[in-house]
Coordinates of C-alpha atoms and ligand atoms in Angstrom, one line a residue:
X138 CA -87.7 -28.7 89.4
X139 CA -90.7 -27.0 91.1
X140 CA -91.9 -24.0 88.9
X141 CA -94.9 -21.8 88.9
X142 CA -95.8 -19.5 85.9
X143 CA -98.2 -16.9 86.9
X144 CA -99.7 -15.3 84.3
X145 CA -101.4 -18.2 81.3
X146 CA -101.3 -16.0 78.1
X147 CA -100.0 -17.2 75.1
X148 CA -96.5 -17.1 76.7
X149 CA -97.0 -18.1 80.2
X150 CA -99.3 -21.4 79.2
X151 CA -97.5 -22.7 76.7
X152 CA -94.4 -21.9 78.6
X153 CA -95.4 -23.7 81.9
X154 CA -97.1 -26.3 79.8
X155 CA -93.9 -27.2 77.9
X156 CA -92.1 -26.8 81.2
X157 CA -94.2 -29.7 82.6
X158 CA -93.6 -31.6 79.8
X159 CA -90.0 -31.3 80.2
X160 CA -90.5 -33.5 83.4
X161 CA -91.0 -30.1 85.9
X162 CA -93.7 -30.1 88.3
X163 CA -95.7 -26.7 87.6
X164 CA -98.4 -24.5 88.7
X165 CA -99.8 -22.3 86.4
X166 CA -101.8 -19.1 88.3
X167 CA -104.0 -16.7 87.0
X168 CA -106.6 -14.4 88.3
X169 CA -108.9 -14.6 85.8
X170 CA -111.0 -17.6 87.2
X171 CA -113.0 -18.3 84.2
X172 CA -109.4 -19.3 82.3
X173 CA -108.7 -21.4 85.5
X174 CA -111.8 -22.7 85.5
X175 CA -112.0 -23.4 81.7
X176 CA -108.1 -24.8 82.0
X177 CA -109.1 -27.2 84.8
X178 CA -111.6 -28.6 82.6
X179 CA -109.2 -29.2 79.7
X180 CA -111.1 -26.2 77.5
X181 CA -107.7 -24.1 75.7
X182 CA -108.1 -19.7 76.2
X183 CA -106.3 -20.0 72.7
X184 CA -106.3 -22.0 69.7
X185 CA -102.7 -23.3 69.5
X186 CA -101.6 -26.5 68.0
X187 CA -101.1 -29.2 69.9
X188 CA -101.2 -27.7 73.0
X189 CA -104.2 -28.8 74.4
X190 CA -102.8 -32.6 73.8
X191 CA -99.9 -31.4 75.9
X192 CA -102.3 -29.8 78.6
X193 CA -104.3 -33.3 79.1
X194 CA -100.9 -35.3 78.8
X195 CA -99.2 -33.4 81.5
X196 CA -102.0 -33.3 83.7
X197 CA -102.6 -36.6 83.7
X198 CA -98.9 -37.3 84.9
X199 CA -99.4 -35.0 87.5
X200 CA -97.0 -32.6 86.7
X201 CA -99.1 -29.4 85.9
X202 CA -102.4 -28.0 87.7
X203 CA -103.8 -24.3 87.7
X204 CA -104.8 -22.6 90.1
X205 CA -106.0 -19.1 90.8
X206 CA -103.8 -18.8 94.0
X207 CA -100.3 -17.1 94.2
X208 CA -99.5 -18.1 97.6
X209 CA -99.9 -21.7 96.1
X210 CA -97.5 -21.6 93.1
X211 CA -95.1 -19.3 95.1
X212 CA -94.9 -21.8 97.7
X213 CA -94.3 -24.9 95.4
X214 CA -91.6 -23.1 93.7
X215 CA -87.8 -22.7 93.2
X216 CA -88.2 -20.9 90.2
X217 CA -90.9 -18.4 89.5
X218 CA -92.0 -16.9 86.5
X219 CA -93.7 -13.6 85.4
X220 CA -95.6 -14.0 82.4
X221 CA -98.4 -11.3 83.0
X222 CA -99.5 -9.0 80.4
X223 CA -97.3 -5.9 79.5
X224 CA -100.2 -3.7 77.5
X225 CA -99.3 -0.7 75.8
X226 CA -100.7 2.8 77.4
X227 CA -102.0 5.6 75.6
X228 CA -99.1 7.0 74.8
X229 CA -96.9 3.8 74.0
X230 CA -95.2 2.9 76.9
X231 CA -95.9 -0.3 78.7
X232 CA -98.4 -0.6 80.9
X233 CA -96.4 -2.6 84.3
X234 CA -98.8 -2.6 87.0
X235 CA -99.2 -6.6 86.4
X236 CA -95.9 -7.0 86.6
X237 CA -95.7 -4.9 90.0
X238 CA -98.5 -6.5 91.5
X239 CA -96.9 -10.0 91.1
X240 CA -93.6 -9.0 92.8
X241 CA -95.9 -7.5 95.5
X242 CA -97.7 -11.1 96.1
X243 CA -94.4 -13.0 95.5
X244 CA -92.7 -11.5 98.3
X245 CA -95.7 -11.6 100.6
X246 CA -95.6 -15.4 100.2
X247 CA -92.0 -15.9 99.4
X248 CA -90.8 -18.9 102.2
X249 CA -87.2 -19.7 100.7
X250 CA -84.4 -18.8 98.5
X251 CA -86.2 -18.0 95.0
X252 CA -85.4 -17.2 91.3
X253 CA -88.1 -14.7 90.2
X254 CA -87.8 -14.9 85.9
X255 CA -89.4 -11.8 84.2
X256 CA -90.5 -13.8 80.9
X257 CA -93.3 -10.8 80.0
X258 CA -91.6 -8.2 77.3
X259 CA -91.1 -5.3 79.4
X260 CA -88.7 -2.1 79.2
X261 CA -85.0 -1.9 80.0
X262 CA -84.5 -1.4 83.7
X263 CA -87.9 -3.5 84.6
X264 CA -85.4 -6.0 86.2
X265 CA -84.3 -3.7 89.0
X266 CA -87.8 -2.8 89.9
X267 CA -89.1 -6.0 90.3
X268 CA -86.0 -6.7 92.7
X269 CA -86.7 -3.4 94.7
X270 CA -90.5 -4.1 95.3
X271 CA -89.7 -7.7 95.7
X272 CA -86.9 -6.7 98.3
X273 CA -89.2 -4.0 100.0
X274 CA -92.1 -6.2 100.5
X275 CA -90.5 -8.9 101.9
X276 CA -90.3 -8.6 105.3
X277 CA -88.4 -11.4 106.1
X278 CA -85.5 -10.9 104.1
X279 CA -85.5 -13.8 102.3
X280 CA -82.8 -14.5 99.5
X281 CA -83.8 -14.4 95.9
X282 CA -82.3 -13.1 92.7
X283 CA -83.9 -11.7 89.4
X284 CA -83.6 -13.2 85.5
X285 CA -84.8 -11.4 82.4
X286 CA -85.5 -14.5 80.6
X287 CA -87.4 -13.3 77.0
X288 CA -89.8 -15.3 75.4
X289 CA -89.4 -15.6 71.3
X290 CA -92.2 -17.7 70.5
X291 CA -94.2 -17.3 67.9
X292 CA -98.3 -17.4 68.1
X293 CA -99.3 -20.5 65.9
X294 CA -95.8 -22.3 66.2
X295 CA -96.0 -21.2 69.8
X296 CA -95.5 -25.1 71.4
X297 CA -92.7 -25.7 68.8
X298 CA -90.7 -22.6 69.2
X299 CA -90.5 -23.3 73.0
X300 CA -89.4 -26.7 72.2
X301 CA -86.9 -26.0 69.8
X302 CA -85.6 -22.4 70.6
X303 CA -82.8 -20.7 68.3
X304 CA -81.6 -19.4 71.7
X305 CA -82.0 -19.0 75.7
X306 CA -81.2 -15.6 76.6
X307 CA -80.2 -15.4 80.7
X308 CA -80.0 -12.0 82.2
X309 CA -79.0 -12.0 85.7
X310 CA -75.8 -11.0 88.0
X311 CA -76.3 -13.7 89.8
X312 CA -74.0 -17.2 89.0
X313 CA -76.7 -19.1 91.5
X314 CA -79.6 -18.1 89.3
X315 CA -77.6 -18.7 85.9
X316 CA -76.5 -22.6 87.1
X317 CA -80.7 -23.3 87.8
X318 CA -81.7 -21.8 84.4
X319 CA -79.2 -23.4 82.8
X320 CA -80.5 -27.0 84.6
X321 CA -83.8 -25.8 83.7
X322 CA -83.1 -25.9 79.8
X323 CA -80.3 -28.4 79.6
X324 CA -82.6 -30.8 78.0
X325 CA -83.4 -28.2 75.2
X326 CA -79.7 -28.4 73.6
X327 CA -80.4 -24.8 72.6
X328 CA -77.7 -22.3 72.4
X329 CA -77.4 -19.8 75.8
X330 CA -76.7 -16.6 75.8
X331 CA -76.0 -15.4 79.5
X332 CA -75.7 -12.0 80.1
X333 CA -76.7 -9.0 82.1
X334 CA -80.2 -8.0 83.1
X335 CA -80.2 -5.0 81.1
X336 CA -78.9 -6.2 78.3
X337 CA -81.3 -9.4 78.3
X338 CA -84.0 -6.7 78.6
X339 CA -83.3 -5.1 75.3
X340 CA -82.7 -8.2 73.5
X341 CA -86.2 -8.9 73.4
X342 CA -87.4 -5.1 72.2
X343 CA -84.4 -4.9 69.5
X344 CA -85.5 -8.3 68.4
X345 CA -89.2 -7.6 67.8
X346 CA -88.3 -4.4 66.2
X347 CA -85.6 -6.0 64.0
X348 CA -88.0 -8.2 62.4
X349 CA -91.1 -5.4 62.1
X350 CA -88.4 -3.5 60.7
X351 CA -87.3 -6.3 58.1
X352 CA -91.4 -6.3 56.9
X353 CA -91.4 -2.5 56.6
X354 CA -88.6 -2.8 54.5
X355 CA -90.4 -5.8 52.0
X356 CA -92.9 -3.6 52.0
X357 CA -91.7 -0.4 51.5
X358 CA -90.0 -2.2 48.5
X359 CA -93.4 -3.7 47.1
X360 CA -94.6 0.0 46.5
X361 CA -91.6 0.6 44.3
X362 CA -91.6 -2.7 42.3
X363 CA -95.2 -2.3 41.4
X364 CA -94.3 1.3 40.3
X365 CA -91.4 0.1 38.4
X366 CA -93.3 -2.9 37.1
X367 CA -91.1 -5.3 39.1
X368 CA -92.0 -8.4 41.3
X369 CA -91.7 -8.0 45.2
X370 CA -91.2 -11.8 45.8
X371 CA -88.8 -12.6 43.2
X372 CA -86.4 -9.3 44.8
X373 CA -87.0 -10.6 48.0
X374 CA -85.9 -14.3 46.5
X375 CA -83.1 -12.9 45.2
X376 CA -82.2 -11.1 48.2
X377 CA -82.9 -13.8 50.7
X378 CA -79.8 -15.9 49.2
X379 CA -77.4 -13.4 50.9
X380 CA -77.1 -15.4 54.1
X381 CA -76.4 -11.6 56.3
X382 CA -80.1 -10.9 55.0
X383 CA -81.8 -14.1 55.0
X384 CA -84.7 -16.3 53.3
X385 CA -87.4 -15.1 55.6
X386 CA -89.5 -12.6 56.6
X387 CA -89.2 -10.7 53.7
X388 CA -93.1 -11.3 52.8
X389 CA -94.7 -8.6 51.5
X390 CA -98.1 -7.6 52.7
X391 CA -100.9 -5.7 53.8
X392 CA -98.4 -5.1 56.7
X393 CA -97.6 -6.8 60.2
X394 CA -100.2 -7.1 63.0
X395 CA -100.8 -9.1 66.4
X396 CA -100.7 -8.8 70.3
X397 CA -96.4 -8.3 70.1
X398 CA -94.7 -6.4 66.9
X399 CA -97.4 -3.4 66.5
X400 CA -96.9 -3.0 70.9
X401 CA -93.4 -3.5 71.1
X402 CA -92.3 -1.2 68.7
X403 CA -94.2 1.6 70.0
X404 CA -92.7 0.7 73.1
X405 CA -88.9 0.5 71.9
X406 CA -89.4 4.0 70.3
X407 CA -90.7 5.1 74.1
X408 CA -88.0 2.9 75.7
X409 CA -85.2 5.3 73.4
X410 CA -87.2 8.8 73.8
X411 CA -87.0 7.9 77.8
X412 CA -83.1 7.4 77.7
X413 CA -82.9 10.9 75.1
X414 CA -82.5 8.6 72.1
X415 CA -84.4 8.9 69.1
X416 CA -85.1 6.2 66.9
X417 CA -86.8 7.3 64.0
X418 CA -86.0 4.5 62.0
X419 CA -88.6 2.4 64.1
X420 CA -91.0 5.4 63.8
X421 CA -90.4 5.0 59.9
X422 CA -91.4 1.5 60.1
X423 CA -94.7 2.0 61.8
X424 CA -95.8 4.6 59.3
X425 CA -94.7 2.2 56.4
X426 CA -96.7 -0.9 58.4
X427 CA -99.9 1.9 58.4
X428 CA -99.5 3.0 55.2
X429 CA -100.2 -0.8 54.0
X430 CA -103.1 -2.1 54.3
X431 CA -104.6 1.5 53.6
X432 CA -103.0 0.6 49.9
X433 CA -104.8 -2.0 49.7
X434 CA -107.7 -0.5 50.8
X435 CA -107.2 1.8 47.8
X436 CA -106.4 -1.3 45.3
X437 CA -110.3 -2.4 46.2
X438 CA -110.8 1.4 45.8
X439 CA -109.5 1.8 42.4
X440 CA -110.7 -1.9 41.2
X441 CA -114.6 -1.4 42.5
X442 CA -115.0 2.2 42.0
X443 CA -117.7 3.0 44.2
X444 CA -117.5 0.6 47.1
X445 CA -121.3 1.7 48.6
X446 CA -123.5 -1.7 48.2
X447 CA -120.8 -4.1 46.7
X448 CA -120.7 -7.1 48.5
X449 CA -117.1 -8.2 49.3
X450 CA -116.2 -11.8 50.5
X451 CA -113.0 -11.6 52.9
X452 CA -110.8 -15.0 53.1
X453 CA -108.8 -14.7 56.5
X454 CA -109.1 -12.3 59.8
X455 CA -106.1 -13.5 61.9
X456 CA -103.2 -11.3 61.8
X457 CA -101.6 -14.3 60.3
X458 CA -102.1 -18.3 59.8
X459 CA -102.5 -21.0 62.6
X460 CA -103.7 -18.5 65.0
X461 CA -107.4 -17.5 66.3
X462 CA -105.8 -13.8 67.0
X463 CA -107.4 -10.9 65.9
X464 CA -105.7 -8.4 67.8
X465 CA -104.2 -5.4 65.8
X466 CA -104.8 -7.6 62.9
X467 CA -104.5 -5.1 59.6
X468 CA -107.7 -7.1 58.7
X469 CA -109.7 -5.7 60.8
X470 CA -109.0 -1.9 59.9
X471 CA -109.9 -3.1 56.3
X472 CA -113.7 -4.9 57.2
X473 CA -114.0 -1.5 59.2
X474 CA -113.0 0.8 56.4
X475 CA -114.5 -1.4 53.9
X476 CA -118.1 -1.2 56.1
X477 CA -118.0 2.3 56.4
X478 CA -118.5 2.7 52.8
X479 CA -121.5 1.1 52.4
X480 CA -120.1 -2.3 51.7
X481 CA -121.0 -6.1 52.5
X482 CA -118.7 -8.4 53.9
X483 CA -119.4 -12.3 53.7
X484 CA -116.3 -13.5 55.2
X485 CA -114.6 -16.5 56.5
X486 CA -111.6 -17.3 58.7
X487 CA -110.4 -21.3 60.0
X488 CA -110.3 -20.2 63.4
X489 CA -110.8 -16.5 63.9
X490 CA -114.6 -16.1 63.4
X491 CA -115.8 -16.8 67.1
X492 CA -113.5 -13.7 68.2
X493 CA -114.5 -11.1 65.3
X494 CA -117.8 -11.9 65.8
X495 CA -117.9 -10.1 69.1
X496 CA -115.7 -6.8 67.2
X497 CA -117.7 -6.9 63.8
X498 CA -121.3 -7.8 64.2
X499 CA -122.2 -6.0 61.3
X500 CA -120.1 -9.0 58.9
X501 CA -121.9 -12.1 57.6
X502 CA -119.2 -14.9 58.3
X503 CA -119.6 -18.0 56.3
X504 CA -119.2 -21.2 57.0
X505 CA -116.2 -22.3 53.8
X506 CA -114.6 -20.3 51.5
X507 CA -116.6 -20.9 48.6
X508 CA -119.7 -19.5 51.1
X509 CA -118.3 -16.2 51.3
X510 CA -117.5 -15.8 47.7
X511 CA -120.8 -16.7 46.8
X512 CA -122.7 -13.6 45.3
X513 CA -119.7 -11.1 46.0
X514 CA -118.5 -8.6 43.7
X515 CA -114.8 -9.4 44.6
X516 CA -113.1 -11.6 46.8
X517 CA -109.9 -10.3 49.1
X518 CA -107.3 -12.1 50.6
X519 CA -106.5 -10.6 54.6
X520 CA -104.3 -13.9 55.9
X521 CA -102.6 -16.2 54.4
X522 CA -103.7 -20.0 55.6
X523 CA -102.9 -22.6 53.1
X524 CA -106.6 -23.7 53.1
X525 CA -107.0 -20.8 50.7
X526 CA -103.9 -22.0 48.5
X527 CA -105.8 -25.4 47.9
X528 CA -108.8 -23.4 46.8
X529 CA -111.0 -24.9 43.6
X530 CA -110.5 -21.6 41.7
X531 CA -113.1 -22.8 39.5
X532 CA -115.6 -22.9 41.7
X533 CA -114.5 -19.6 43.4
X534 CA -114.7 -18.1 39.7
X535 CA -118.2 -19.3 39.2
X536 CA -119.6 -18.1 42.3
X537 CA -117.8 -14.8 42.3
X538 CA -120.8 -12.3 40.7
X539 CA -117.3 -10.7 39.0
X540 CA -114.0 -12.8 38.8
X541 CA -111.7 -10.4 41.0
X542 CA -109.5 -11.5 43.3
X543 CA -107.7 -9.1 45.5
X544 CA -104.6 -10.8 47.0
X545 CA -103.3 -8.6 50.3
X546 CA -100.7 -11.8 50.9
X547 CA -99.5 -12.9 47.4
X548 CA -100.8 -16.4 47.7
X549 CA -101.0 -17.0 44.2
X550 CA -99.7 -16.8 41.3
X551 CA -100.5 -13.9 39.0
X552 CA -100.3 -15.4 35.4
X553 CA -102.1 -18.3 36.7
X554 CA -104.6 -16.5 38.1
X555 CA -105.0 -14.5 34.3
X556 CA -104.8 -18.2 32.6
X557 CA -107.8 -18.8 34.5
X558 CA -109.5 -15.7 34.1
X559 CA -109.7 -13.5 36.8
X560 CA -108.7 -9.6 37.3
X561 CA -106.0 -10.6 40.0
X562 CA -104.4 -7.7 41.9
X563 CA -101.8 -8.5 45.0
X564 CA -99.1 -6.8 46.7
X565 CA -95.7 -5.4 44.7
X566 CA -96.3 -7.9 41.6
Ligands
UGA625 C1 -93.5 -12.2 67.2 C2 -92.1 -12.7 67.1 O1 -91.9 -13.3 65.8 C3 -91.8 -13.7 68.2 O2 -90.4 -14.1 68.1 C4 -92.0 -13.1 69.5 O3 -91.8 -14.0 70.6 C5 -93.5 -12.6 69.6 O4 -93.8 -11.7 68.5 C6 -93.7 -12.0 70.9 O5 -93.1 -11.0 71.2 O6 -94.4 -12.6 71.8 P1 -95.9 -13.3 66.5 O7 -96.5 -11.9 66.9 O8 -96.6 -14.5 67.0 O9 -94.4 -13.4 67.0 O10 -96.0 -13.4 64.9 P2 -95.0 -13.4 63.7 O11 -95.0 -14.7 63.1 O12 -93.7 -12.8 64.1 O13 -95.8 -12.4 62.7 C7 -96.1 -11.0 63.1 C8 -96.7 -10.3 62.0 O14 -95.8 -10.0 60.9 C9 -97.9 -11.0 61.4 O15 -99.0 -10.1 61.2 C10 -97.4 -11.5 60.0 O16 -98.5 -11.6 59.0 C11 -96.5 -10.4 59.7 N1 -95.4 -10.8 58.7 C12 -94.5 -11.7 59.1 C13 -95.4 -10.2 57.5 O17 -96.2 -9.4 57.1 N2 -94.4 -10.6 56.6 C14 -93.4 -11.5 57.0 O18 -92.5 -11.8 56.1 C15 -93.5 -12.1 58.2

């Protein structure tokens, strides 16, 4: 099929890459000509594995190109998708002028009968607004019909997830549009779930919130086990058995982060106020996710008394493993908070030091692990990539001025950690 995925985010790139490789002929636009530019010369925007193989794989077999022109990919294409961003405003809601400038330029250049996907996370009712702008700008009438088709990837497992999805949700009214989509996918052998616009709409919001909702809970629970003298993981073990509650994401932490569950929960909370709902169970799970990592904050607090000249070494910035993301990472407010007492922070990240860098000149980052323990007064944990599970704990020990190791991800085990002689603190243990 001919696609064109406008917008190359995490979403819309690996999306239209893995589109291509599924033996479609697509055209990925973006107006940012530096990404296009940088794309067309095989550099990746974003670390994400093995997608850059993907990128020189399906270019070579001619069936993916960038380009920075609409008119182009909207041309070329039966099926068009929206992937442009959907930031939050000040006060929570999305932010859709992408998305309504992209209708604007699809009808402009819209030649034949088109299914226009909305595959950015955007509110309930988005749908009907895209096919009102796209109908009013289109001067020539032409058919075309509207699919809410969310996007569950995960950053870090982001080319995987697309190629093995748990399900393909397909909102539209329109049987056309469901028998191309469900072409489109065929060779995923996924489960799909066809349904209404609306309905497709909220999917995405109730599932984001679901599972920020399911860390709030692990870690409104690691408070009380460390109270109580309990173990966080082994409850969460024990509760993960039940197959209604399930094995996972019921990590406990210094709370959840990135470009999606911080955003979209504001945004579902926004979404409910809007209709006169309130849902102050979500607003509950934000002030839990908050209230983490500023316990932590106070476990380096209580365990350094007087943070002012202590030099701290920091293993991880990401919001979470495999991923150069910083954004809303709960790292980050740490290293900030952690700075504005006076401290130093030697720290090190896999992939994530090029882009804090540019948001925390003030940090020395290190080139290994063992660099940014060097000479610090403690060592703290912010993500959790198994590089820092194969650690020499040794050799951390010895280099460590003091042997304290502040865990905000419970990577390791605490009697271990006392066997070997440090003063280990982590997260509802
Ligand atoms: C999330 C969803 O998982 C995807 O399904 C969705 O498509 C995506 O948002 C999106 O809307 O685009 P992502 O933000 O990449 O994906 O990351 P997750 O793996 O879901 O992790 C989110 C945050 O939760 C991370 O900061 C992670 O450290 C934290 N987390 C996750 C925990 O603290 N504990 C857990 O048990 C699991």
């Amino acid at each position: 099929m001919n696609l064109c995925v406008i917008g190359t985010g995490y979403v819309g790139l690996v999306t239209g890459v893995c589109l291509a490789d599924m033996g479609n002929d697509v055209i990925c636009i973006d107006n940012n000509e530096t990404k296009i530019d940088k794309l067309n010369k095989d550099i990746m925007p974003i670390y994400e594995p093995g997608l850059k193989e993907l990128v020189i794989k399906n270019k070579k077999q001619k069936q993916l190109r960038f380009s920075k022109s609409i008119a182009d990919g909207v041309k070329h294409a039966d099926v068009i998708f929206i992937s442009v961003d959907t930031p939050p405003r000040p006060n929570g809601e999305a932010d859709l002028r992408s998305v309504a400038n992209v209708c604007r330029e699809i009808a402009l250049y819209m030649d034949r009968y088109k299914v226009v996907v909305d595959k950015s996370t955007v509110p309930v009712e988005t749908g009907e607004k895209v096919a009102e702008t796209i109908r009013r700008y289109n001067k020539r009438n032409i058919d075309f019909d509207v699919v809410s088709n969310p996007e569950f990837l995960r950053e870090g497992s982001a080319v995987h997830d697309t190629m093995h999805p748990d399900r393909i949700v397909i909102g539209t009214n329109s049987p056309r549009a469901v028998n191309i989509m469900e072409e489109l996918y065929r060779p995923l052998k996924a489960p799909v779930i066809v349904t209404d616009i609306k309905s497709a709409e909220i999917i995405k919001h109730a599932s984001n919130s679901f599972l920020a909702m399911k860390i709030s809970y692990v870690n409104a629970l690691s408070i009380i086990c460390e109270r109580a003298g309990a173990d966080v993981t082994k409850v969460a073990a024990g509760m993960g058995w039940d197959k209604r509650i399930g094995k996972t994401f019921l990590n406990a932490g210094i709370g959840y982060g990135g470009a999606c569950f911080p955003k979209d929960v504001k945004a579902f909370i926004k979404i409910a106020e809007k209709l006169n709902c309130g849902f102050e169970l979500l607003e509950a799970v934000e002030e839990i996710n908050d209230r983490q990592w500023r316990h932590f904050l106070k476990k380096i607090e209580e365990t350094l008394w007087v943070i002012h000249d202590k030099t701290i070494g920091v293993l991880g910035v990401s919001f979470k493993p495999n991923t150069d993301d910083i954004r809303s990472a709960p790292s980050i407010n740490i290293i900030k908070a952690l700075l504005a007492e006076g401290a130093r922070i030697r720290a090190y990240d896999p992939q994530a030091m090029e882009k804090a860098k540019e948001i925390l000149p003030e940090v020395v980052f290190c080139p290994d692990p063992y660099a940014a323990a060097e000479g610090a007064d403690a060592l703290i944990i912010l993500t959790e990539w198994d590089e820092f599970r194969n650690l020499d704990l040794k050799k951390v020990s010895k280099l460590l001025t003091h042997p304290i190791i502040l865990d905000g991800r419970n990577i390791f085990d605490p009697a271990e950690m006392e066997a070997l002689g440090f003063i280990y603190k982590s997260m509802g243990r």
